[in-house]
Each structure stands twice: as C-alpha cells, then as structure tokens.
Short mmCIF file of C-alpha atoms in Angstrom, two decimals:
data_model
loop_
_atom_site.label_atom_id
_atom_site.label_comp_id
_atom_site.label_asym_id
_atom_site.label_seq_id
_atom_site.Cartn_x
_atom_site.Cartn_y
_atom_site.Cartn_z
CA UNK A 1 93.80 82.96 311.98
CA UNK A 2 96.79 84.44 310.14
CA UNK A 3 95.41 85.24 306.81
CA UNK A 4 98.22 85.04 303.81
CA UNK A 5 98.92 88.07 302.27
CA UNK A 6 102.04 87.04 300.56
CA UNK A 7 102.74 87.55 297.21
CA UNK A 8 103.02 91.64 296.48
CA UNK A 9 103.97 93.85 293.23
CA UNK A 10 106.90 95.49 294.59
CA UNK A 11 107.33 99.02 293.59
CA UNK A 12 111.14 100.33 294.29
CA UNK A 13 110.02 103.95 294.57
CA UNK A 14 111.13 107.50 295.90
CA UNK A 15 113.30 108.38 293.04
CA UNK A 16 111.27 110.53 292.83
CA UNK A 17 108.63 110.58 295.94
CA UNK A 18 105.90 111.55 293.34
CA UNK A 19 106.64 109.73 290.66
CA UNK A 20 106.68 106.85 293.18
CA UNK A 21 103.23 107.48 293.94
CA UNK A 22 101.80 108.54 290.82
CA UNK A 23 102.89 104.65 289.59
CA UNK A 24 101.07 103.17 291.98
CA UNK A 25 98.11 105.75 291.25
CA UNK A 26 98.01 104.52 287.68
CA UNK A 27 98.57 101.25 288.42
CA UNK A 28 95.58 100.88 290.42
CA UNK A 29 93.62 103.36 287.74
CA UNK A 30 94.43 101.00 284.60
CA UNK A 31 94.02 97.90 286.04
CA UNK A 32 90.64 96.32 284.89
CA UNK A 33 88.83 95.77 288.25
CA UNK A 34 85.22 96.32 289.65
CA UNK A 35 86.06 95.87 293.28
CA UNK A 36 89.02 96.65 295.79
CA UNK A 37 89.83 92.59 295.58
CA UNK A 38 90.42 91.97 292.07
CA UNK A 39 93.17 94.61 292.10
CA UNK A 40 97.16 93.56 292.76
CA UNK A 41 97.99 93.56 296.13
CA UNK A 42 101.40 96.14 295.59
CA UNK A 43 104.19 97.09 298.52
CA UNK A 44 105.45 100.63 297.86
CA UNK A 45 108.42 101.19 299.65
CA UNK A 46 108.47 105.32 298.24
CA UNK A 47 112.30 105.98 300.27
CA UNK A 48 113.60 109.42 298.92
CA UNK A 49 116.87 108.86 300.77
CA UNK A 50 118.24 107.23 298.14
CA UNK A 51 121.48 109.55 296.61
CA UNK A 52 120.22 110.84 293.59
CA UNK A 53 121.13 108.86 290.30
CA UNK A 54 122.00 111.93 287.99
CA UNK A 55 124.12 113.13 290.60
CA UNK A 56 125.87 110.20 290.78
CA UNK A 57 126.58 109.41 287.19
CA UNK A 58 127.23 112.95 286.16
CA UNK A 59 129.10 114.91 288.65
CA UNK A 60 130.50 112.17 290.74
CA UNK A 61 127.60 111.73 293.46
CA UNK A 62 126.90 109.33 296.16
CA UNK A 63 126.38 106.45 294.26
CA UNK A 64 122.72 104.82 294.76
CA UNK A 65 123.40 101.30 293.98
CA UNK A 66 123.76 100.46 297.51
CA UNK A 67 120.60 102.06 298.58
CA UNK A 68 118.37 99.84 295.70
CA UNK A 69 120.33 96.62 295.95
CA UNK A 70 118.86 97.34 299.81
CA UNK A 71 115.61 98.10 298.42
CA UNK A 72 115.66 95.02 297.03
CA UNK A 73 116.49 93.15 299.61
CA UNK A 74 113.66 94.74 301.38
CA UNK A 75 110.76 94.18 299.09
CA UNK A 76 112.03 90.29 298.48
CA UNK A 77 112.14 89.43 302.17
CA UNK A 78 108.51 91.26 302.48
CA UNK A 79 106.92 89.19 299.37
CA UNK A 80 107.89 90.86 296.20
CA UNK A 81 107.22 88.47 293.27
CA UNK A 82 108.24 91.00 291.01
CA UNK A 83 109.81 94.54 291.01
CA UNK A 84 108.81 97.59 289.12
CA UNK A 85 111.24 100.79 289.02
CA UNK A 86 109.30 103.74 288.47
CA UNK A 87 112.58 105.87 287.51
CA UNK A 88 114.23 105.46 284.38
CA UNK A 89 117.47 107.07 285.40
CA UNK A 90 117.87 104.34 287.71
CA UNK A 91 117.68 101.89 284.64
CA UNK A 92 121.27 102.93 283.97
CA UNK A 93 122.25 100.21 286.97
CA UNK A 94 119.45 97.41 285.70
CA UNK A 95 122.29 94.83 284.72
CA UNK A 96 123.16 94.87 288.56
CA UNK A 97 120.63 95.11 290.11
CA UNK A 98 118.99 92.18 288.47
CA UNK A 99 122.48 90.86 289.71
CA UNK A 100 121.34 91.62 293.11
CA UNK A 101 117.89 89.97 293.91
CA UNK A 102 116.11 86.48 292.60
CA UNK A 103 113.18 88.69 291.54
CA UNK A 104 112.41 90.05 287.77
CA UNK A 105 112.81 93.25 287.46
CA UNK A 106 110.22 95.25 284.64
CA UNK A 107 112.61 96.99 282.20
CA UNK A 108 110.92 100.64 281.84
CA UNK A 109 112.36 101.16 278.15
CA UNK A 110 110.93 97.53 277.50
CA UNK A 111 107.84 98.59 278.39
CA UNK A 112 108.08 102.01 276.95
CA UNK A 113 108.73 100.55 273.23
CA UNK A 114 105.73 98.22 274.29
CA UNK A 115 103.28 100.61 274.55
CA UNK A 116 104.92 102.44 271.41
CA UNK A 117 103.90 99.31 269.75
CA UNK A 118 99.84 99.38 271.80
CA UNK A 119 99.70 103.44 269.78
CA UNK A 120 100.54 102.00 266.51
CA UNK A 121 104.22 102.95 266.18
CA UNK A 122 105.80 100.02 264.71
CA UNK A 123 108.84 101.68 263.54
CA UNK A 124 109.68 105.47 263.10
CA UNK A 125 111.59 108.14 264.87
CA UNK A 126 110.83 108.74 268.34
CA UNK A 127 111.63 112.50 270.31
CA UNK A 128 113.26 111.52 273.67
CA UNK A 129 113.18 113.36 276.86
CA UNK A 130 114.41 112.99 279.73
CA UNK A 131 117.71 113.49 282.49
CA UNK A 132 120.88 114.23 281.06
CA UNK A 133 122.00 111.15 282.48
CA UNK A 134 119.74 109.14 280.46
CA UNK A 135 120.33 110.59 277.33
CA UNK A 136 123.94 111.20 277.35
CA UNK A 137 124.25 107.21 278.36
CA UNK A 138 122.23 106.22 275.46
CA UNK A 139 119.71 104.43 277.77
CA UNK A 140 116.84 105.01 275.71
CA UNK A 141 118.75 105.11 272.01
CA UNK A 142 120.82 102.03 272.31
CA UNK A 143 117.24 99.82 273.46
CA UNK A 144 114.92 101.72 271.18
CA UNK A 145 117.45 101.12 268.15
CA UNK A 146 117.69 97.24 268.73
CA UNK A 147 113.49 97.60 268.93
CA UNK A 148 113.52 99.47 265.22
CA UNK A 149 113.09 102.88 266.28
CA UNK A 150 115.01 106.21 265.24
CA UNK A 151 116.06 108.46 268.07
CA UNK A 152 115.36 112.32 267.62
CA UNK A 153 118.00 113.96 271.14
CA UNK A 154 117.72 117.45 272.55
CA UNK A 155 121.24 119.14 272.87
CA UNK A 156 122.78 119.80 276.40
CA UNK A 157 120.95 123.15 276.46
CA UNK A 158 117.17 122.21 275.77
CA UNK A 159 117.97 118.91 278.02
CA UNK A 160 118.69 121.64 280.79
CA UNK A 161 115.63 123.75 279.71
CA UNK A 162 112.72 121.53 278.62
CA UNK A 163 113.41 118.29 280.46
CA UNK A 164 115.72 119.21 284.04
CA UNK A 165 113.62 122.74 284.68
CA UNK A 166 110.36 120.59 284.77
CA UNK A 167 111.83 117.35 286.41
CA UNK A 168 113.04 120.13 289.19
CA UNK A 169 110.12 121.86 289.30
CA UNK A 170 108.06 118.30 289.73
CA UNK A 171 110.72 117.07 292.63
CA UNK A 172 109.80 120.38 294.40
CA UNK A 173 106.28 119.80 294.08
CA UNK A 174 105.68 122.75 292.16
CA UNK A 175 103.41 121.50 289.01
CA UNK A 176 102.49 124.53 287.48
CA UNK A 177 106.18 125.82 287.11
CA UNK A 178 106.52 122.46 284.85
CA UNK A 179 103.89 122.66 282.83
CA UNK A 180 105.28 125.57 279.76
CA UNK A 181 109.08 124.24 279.79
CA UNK A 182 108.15 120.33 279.12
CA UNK A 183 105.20 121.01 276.74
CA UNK A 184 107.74 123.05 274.93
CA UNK A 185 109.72 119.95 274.92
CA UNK A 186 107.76 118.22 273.43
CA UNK A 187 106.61 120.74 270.46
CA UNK A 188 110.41 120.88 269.66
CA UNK A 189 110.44 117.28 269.12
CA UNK A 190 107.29 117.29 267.19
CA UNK A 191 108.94 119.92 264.92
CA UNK A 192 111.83 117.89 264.16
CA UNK A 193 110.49 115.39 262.96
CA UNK A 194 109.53 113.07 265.75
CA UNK A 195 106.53 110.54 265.27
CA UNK A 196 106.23 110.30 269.20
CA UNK A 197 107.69 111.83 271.99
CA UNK A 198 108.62 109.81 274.97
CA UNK A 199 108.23 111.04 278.45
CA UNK A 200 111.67 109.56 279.87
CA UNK A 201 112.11 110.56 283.30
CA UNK A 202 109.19 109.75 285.58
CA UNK A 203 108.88 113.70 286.32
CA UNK A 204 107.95 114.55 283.36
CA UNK A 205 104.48 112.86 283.21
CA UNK A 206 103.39 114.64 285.66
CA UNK A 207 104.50 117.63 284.15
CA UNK A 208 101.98 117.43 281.57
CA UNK A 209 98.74 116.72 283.07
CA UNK A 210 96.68 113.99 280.31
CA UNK A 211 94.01 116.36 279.98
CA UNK A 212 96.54 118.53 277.99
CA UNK A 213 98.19 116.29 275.88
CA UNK A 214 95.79 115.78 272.77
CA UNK A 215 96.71 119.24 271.71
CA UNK A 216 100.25 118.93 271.64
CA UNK A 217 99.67 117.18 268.47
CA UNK A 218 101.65 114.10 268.58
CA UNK A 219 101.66 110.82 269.90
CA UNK A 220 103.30 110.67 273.48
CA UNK A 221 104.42 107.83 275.66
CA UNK A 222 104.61 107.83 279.79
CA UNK A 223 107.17 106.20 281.43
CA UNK A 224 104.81 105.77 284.35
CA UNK A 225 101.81 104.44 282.12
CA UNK A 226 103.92 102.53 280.26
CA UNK A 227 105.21 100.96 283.15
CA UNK A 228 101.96 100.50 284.90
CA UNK A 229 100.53 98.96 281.35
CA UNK A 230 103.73 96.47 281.89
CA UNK A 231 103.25 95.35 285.33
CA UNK A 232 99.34 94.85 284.74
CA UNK A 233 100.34 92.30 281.88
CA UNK A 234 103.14 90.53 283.97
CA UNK A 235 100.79 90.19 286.82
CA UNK A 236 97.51 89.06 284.78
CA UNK A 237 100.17 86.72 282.47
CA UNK A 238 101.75 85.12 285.66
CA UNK A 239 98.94 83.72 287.53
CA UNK A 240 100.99 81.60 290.40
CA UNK A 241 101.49 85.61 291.83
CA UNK A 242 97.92 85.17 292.06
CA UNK A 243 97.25 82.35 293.99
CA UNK A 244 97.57 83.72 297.69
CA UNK A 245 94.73 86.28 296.60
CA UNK B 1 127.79 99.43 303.21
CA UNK B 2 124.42 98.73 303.99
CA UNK B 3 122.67 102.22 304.11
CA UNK B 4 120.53 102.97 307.43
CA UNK B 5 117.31 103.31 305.57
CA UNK B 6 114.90 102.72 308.81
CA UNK B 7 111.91 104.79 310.11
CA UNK B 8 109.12 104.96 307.69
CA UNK B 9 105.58 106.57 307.41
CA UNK B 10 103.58 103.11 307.44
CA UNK B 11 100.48 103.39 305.11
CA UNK B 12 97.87 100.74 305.56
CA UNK B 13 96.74 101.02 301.98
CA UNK B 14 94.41 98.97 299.71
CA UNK B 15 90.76 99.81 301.11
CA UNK B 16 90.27 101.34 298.15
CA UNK B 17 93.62 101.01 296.24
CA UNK B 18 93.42 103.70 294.30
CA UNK B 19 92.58 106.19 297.49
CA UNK B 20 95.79 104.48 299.47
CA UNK B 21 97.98 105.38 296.74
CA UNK B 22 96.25 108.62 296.17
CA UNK B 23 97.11 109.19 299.78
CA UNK B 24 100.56 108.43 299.03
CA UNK B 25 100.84 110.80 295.90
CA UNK B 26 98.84 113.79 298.39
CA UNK B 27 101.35 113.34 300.91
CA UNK B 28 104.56 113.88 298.14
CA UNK B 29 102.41 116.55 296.93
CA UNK B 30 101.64 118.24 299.90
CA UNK B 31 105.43 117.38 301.82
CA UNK B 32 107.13 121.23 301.85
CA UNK B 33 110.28 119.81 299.90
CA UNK B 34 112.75 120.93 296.93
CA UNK B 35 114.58 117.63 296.11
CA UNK B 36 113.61 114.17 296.86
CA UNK B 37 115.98 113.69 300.14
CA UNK B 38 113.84 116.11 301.88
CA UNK B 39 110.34 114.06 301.38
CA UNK B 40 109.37 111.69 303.61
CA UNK B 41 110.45 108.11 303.62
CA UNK B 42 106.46 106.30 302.96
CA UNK B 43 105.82 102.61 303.06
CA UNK B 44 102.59 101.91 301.37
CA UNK B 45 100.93 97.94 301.70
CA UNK B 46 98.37 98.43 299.22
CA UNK B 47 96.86 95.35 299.98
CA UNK B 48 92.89 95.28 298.25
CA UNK B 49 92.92 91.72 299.94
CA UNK B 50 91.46 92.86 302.81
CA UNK B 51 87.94 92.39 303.08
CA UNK B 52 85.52 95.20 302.59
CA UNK B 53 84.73 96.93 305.60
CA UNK B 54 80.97 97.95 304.86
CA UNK B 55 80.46 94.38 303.54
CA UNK B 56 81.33 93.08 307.73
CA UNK B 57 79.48 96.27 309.41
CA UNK B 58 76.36 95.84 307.64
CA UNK B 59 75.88 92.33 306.30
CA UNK B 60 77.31 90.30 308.52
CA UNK B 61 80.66 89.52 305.65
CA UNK B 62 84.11 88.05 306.50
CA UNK B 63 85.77 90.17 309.67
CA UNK B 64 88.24 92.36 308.09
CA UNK B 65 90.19 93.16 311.69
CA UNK B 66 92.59 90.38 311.19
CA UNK B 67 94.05 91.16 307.74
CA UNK B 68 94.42 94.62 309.07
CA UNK B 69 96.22 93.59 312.38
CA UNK B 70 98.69 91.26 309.79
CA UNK B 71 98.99 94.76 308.02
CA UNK B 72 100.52 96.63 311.05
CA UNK B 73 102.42 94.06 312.34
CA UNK B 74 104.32 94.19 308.35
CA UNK B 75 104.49 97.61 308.74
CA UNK B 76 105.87 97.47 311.85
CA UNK B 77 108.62 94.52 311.18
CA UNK B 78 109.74 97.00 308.08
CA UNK B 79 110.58 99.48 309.78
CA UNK B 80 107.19 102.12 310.16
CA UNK B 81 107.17 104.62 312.96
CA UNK B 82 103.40 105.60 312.93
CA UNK B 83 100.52 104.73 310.84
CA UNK B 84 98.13 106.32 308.58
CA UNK B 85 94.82 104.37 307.21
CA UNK B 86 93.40 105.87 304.44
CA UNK B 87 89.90 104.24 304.68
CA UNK B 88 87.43 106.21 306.91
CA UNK B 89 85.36 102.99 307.64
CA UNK B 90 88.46 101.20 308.84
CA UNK B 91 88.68 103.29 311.40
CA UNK B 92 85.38 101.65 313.14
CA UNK B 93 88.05 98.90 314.30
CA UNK B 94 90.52 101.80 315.36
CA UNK B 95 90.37 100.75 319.29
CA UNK B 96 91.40 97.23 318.32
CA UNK B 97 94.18 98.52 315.73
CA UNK B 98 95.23 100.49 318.24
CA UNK B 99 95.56 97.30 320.81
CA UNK B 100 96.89 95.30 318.10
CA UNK B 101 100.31 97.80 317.77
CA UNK B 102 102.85 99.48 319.87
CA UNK B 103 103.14 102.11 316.82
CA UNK B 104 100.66 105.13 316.84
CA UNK B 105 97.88 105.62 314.80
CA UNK B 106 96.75 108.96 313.20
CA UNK B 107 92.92 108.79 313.09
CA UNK B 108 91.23 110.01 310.52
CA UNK B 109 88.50 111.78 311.72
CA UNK B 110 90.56 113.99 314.28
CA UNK B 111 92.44 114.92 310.76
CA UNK B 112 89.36 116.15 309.39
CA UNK B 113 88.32 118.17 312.77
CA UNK B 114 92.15 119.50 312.62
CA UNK B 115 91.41 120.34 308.50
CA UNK B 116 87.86 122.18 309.37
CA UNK B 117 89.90 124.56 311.69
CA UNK B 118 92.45 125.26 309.43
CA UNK B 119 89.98 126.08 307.27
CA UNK B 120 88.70 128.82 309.83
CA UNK B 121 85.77 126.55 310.75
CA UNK B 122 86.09 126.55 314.63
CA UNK B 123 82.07 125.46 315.11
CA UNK B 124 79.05 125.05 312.85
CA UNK B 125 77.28 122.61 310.87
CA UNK B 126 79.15 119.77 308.93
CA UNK B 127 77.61 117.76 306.04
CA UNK B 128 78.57 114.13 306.02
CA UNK B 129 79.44 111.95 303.27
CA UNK B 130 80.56 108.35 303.84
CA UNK B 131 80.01 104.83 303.40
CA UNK B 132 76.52 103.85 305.11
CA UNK B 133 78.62 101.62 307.97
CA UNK B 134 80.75 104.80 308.81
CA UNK B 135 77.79 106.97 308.71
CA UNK B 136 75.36 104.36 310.59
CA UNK B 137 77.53 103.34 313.19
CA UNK B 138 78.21 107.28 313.70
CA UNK B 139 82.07 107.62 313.63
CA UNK B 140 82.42 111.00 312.50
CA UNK B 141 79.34 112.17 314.67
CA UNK B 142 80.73 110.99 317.70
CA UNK B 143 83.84 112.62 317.23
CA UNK B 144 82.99 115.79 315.27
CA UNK B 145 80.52 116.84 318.04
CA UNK B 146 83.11 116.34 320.63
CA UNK B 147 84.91 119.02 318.17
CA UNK B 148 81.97 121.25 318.65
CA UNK B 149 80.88 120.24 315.14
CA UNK B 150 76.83 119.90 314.65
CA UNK B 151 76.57 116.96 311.75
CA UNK B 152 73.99 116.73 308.85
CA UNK B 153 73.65 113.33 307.86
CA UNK B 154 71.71 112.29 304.25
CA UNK B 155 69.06 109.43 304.81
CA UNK B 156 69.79 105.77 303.65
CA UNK B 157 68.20 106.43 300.06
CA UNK B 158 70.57 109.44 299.66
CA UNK B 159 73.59 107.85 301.01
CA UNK B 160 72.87 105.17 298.65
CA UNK B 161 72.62 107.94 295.24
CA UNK B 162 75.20 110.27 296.34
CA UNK B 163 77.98 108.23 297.75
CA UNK B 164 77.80 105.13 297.24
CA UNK B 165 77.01 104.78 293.80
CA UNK B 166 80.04 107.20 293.58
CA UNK B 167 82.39 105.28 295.96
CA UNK B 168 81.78 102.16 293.80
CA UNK B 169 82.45 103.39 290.38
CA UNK B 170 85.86 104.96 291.49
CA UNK B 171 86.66 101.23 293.10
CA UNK B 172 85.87 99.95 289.62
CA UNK B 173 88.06 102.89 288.00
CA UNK B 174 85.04 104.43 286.09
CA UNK B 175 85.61 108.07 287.93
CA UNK B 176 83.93 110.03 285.14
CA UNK B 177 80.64 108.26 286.46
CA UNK B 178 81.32 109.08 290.23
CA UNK B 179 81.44 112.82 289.92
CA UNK B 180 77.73 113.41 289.28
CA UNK B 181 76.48 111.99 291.92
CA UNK B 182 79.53 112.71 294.25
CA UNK B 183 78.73 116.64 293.11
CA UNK B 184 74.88 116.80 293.95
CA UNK B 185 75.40 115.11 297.51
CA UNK B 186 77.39 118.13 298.25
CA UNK B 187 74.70 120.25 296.43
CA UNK B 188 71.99 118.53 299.00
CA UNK B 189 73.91 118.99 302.01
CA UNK B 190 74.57 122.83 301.07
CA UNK B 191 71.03 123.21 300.78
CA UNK B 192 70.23 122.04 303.96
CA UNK B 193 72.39 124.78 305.86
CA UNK B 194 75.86 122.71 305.97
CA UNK B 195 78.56 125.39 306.41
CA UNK B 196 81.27 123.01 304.94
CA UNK B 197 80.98 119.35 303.94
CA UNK B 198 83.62 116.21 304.34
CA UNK B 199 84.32 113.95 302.03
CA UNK B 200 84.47 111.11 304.71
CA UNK B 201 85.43 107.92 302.37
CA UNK B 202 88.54 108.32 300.74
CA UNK B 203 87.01 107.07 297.73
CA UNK B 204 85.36 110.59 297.30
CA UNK B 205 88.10 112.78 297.03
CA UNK B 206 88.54 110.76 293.45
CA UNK B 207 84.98 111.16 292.37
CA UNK B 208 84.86 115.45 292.79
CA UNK B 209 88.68 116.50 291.64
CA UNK B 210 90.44 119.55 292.87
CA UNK B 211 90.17 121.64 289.97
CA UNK B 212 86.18 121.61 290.17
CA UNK B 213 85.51 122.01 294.10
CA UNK B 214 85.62 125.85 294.18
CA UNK B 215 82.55 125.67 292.00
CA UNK B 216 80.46 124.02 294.43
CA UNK B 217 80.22 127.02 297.06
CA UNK B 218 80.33 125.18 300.52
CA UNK B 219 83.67 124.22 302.56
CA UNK B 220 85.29 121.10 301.65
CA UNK B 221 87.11 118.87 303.56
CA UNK B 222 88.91 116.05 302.06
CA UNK B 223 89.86 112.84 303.98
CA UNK B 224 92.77 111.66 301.76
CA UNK B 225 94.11 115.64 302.33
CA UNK B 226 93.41 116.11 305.81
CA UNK B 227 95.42 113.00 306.76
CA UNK B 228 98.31 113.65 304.79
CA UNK B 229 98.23 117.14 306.22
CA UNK B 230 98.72 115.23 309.50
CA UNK B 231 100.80 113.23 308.70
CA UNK B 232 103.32 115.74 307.44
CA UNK B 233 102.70 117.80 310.78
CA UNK B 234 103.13 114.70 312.47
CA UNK B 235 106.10 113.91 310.95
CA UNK B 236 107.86 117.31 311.29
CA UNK B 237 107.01 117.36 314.85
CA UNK B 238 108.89 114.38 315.88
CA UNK B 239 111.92 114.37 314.99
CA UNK B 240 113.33 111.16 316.16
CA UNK B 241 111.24 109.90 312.94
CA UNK B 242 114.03 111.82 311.14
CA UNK B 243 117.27 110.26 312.45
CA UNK B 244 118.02 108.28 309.34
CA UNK B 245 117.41 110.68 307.24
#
C-alpha cells in the first residue's frame, strides 16, 4: 500500500531560517485542531541559500528571483496546492513569481491588512516597520493605501536602528540583542500617531516575544501571524486541498 | 540559471506538528550562524497524516510504518542527505526506517544520551517521560542503559497524569493546560532520586518552556534540543552535506 499524501501547504521559507520556522510554528499553534490529523499537512522547504532580497534590491546583490522561481518549482512538483512566503521583502518580486508557478501564492500585506481588519482597525493610520527595502519600495504603503489605511514611515536612520539592528540581531540568532531596538520601534510609532504598528519583516516578530507586547500600548500586527491566520482560512475555505487527508 | 540548491537536512515532521516545526525553529535557533546563508538548508514534511504511533503500539490502530517509509522516500527524491524524526515513539519502527532508506538516520535517543553528557552527566539515574508505547516497549531503557544510564520509569496511572494528559493538550494547541501536569511529573521523578530527567516525547518540550525549567531543580534533557544539537554536529561534521552551499 502506497498511502496518498499529496496535497501539502507549501511554505517557501529560509529568508530568514527562523522566520521560516517560526511560520510553520504558528501555523500549527493557531490552527483549530484536537489531534495531529486534523492539522494541514505543510512542506517546508526552509533553504537559506537563497541571495538575500535587501541586498539585491538595494546595493545591487545577487538577485534571488532565480532561487524562488526554483523554490517553486520544487514545492509544485512535491504537492504544493498553495504557497505561503513567510518574508515580506520577498513580496517585492510577487507579480513574478505568481508568473512563475500554477499555484496561488498568499499575499503577506493581503493578509496583514486582513488581520488589521480581525483587531478592529477599519481605517486609520498604521506605523510600519520593516527592511529598508520594503519601505523605500512602498510595498506596504502603496497596498495599505488602496485598503484605506494611512501610512506613518521611519526615516533612513530609525529604519537602520529600530527595524535592521533587530532583523540582524534575529538572523544571527541572537534574540535578546533585538528585543530594546524593535520595542523602541514600535513606541516611536505609537508616539506619532500610529493606531497600529505593523511588524513588516518576518524578523521582527520574533523580536518581540507576545508575552511583551500588551504593554507597548498599541495594537500590533505580525507578519508571521498574519500570514499563518491567512493560510488557515485558505486551507479551511478550499476544501478539495482537503480531500487526500 | 537554475541555482544548485541540493543537499538538505530531511525532517520527517508532523507526529506532533507543532513539535516537527518546533524542531525546525530549535535547529535555526541553535545553528552557530550570523546571516541566513550560513544556516542550514532544512526540508520539513510536516505531514500530521500519519497515523498515531501510540494508537498502533498499544491498541492494535492503523500501522503507521508505511506513511513513514512514503515520508523518506520524499525526502529522499528532494534532495535530503540524512534524516531527523522528531517523534520519540517513531523511533520504535527505527530498524525498519532504517531498511526502508539508503539515507542515515539520527536516532533520537542516542541524541539524548549525547545531551546528558554534555550536560556533565556521564552515569546516574535518568527519569523518563514519554508516551506509554515508548515507555512500555522500553526504547529509551534499552538504549540509555547501554549508555550506562540507570532509568526511573512512572507507573501506567502516572504516565497517564503527567504526560499524557500533557502530550495531548499541546496536540490540541491548549499548552497553558499541559504545563501543570508536564511540571509535577518532573517534580515526581526528582523525588524519587532522578539526577536529571528527559523529556522523551517531543510534545513535552512545548508543555514546560525554557524560561521556567531552571525552577524545577533536576537536569533536563529535551528531545526536540538534543536532536537538533545533533543534527547541527552532524551537519558540521560532514562536509560533503555542504557542497552546495
């Protein structure tokens, strides 16, 4: 007997390792599930080698397409109904890489101004952090804006200290070193104004354990959970991914 | 250009979900890197469609050996080099994984003997925690006592209380309601003269977290640690793995 395991979440991850991980973490923590079976059967492929996407679109860096159009490729031909992206920087190439494989492909900013929507945040202005690649490119402002919001940017100089010290810090695997710089982040945002702060680089979620976010005072949204939150609701909404389970 | 992107950790994942991906968040956590391209390239089939391994060992339910075998031979077409299970009971089939792949298989017990030495724990007596079928069918005793180990091992009533009332609420996400009982079957296996105790599902690792183990005054080993910890070592020490890197 062969048994069918077809039919996977595929999770195009190692941008970074940990943030890789840490999706699939809260993917399996959120989804509603009393036993190992009812949960969705996910393919990580968490490859690191993949030329980093900052790099790339700000100092002239290996570019990384090539590396996630293979990635693609890969999680297809091994039973990906559906892709997740646990890296917003890499969101800055979305247009083709959807070009690039039959599969949907989650949109993390989609799913970020969905689960704006989940706290209550209909409209308002919303603090962003995240790589300078992101927010110099508008990633975040030019989707956020069509969905209603405001967008509340660091300059170049708090990008560097409150959002790439941490990220750095995260990618080296030292936590505690990115705890002070991001929450700072964050309480900068608050103070200008922001109604929510969003946690745009899969780093920086881990930066900030949950435990600690309450007292920061003001509404935040993960790129991870928000992702996670997204995938759950594709997967539960698209039952035929179901049917091999 | 198609980028060389061969030679991954395989990670036969899903038995619990949340501990395979837990596994695969330990091992970025735990990888000595400062950027991404330095972290190991992980392929994780978190598959919860394979059927529970107690369920077979003890009440006679659906064989889980042949969804596994399918597992490495996936791994194995994508491009793994070696293979890490995190599921202690699993590794009850490990002789017929073993026969059912030419890639090798880091066993999970032999992690846990390497762990207990690293933590200066050459000999002495170990306090078990597990899932009744690994702790019935004496997998760890077997091979901790060829370590030099001498094993405490709760009675069936106990196992039941203190691990696996814990192991199923962190399968059914609810892991405020596995530390209790998680906690006091370390307190019980102190008190009977256990010089350090293991944590032998990876479901348990969930159920006491990091930040509250130095509390509990015994030794702990943790399965999801110790086999990332050889994993890494594993990795680092063959460095063929590394070629595409």
């Amino acid at each position: 007997m062969t048994p069918d395991t077809t039919g996977y979440l595929g999770i195009l991850g190692g941008m970074g390792p940990l943030a890789g991980a840490a999706f699939a973490l809260r993917l399996a923590a959120l989804t509603p599930a009393a036993i190992d079976q009812q949960h969705i059967p996910t393919l990580l492929r968490n490859d690191p080698r993949i030329p980093d996407r900052s790099d790339a679109r700000m100092r002239g860096g290996e570019d990384p397409l090539p590396y996630m159009v293979e990635g693609l490729r890969f999680l297809h031909a091994a039973g990906a109904r559906v892709i997740a992206i646990p890296c917003n920087t890499a969101h800055l190439w979305y247009d083709q890489l959807c070009a690039a494989t039959p599969l949907p492909i989650l949109h993390i900013i989609d799913a970020v101004a969905q689960d704006l929507r989940r706290l209550g945040l209909a409209h308002g202005r919303i603090g962003l952090m995240g790589t300078p690649a992101t927010l110099a490119l508008g990633l975040y402002q030019t989707r956020l804006e069509r969905h209603g919001y405001q967008c509340i940017v660091p300059d170049a100089d708090e990008i560097e200290r409150y959002c790439v010290a941490p990220i750095r810090a995260v990618k080296a695997g030292d936590l505690p070193a990115a705890v002070e710089p991001a929450m700072q982040g964050v309480r900068l945002l608050r103070a200008r104004g922001a109604d929510a702060v969003v946690l745009g680089c899969t780093e920086l979620p881990l930066a900030i354990p949950h435990a600690q976010r309450a007292a920061l005072g003001v509404l935040l949204t993960d790129s991870i959970d928000a992702l996670a939150r997204a995938a759950i609701d594709y997967w539960r909404q698209t039952p035929e991914h179901r049917q091999a389970a």
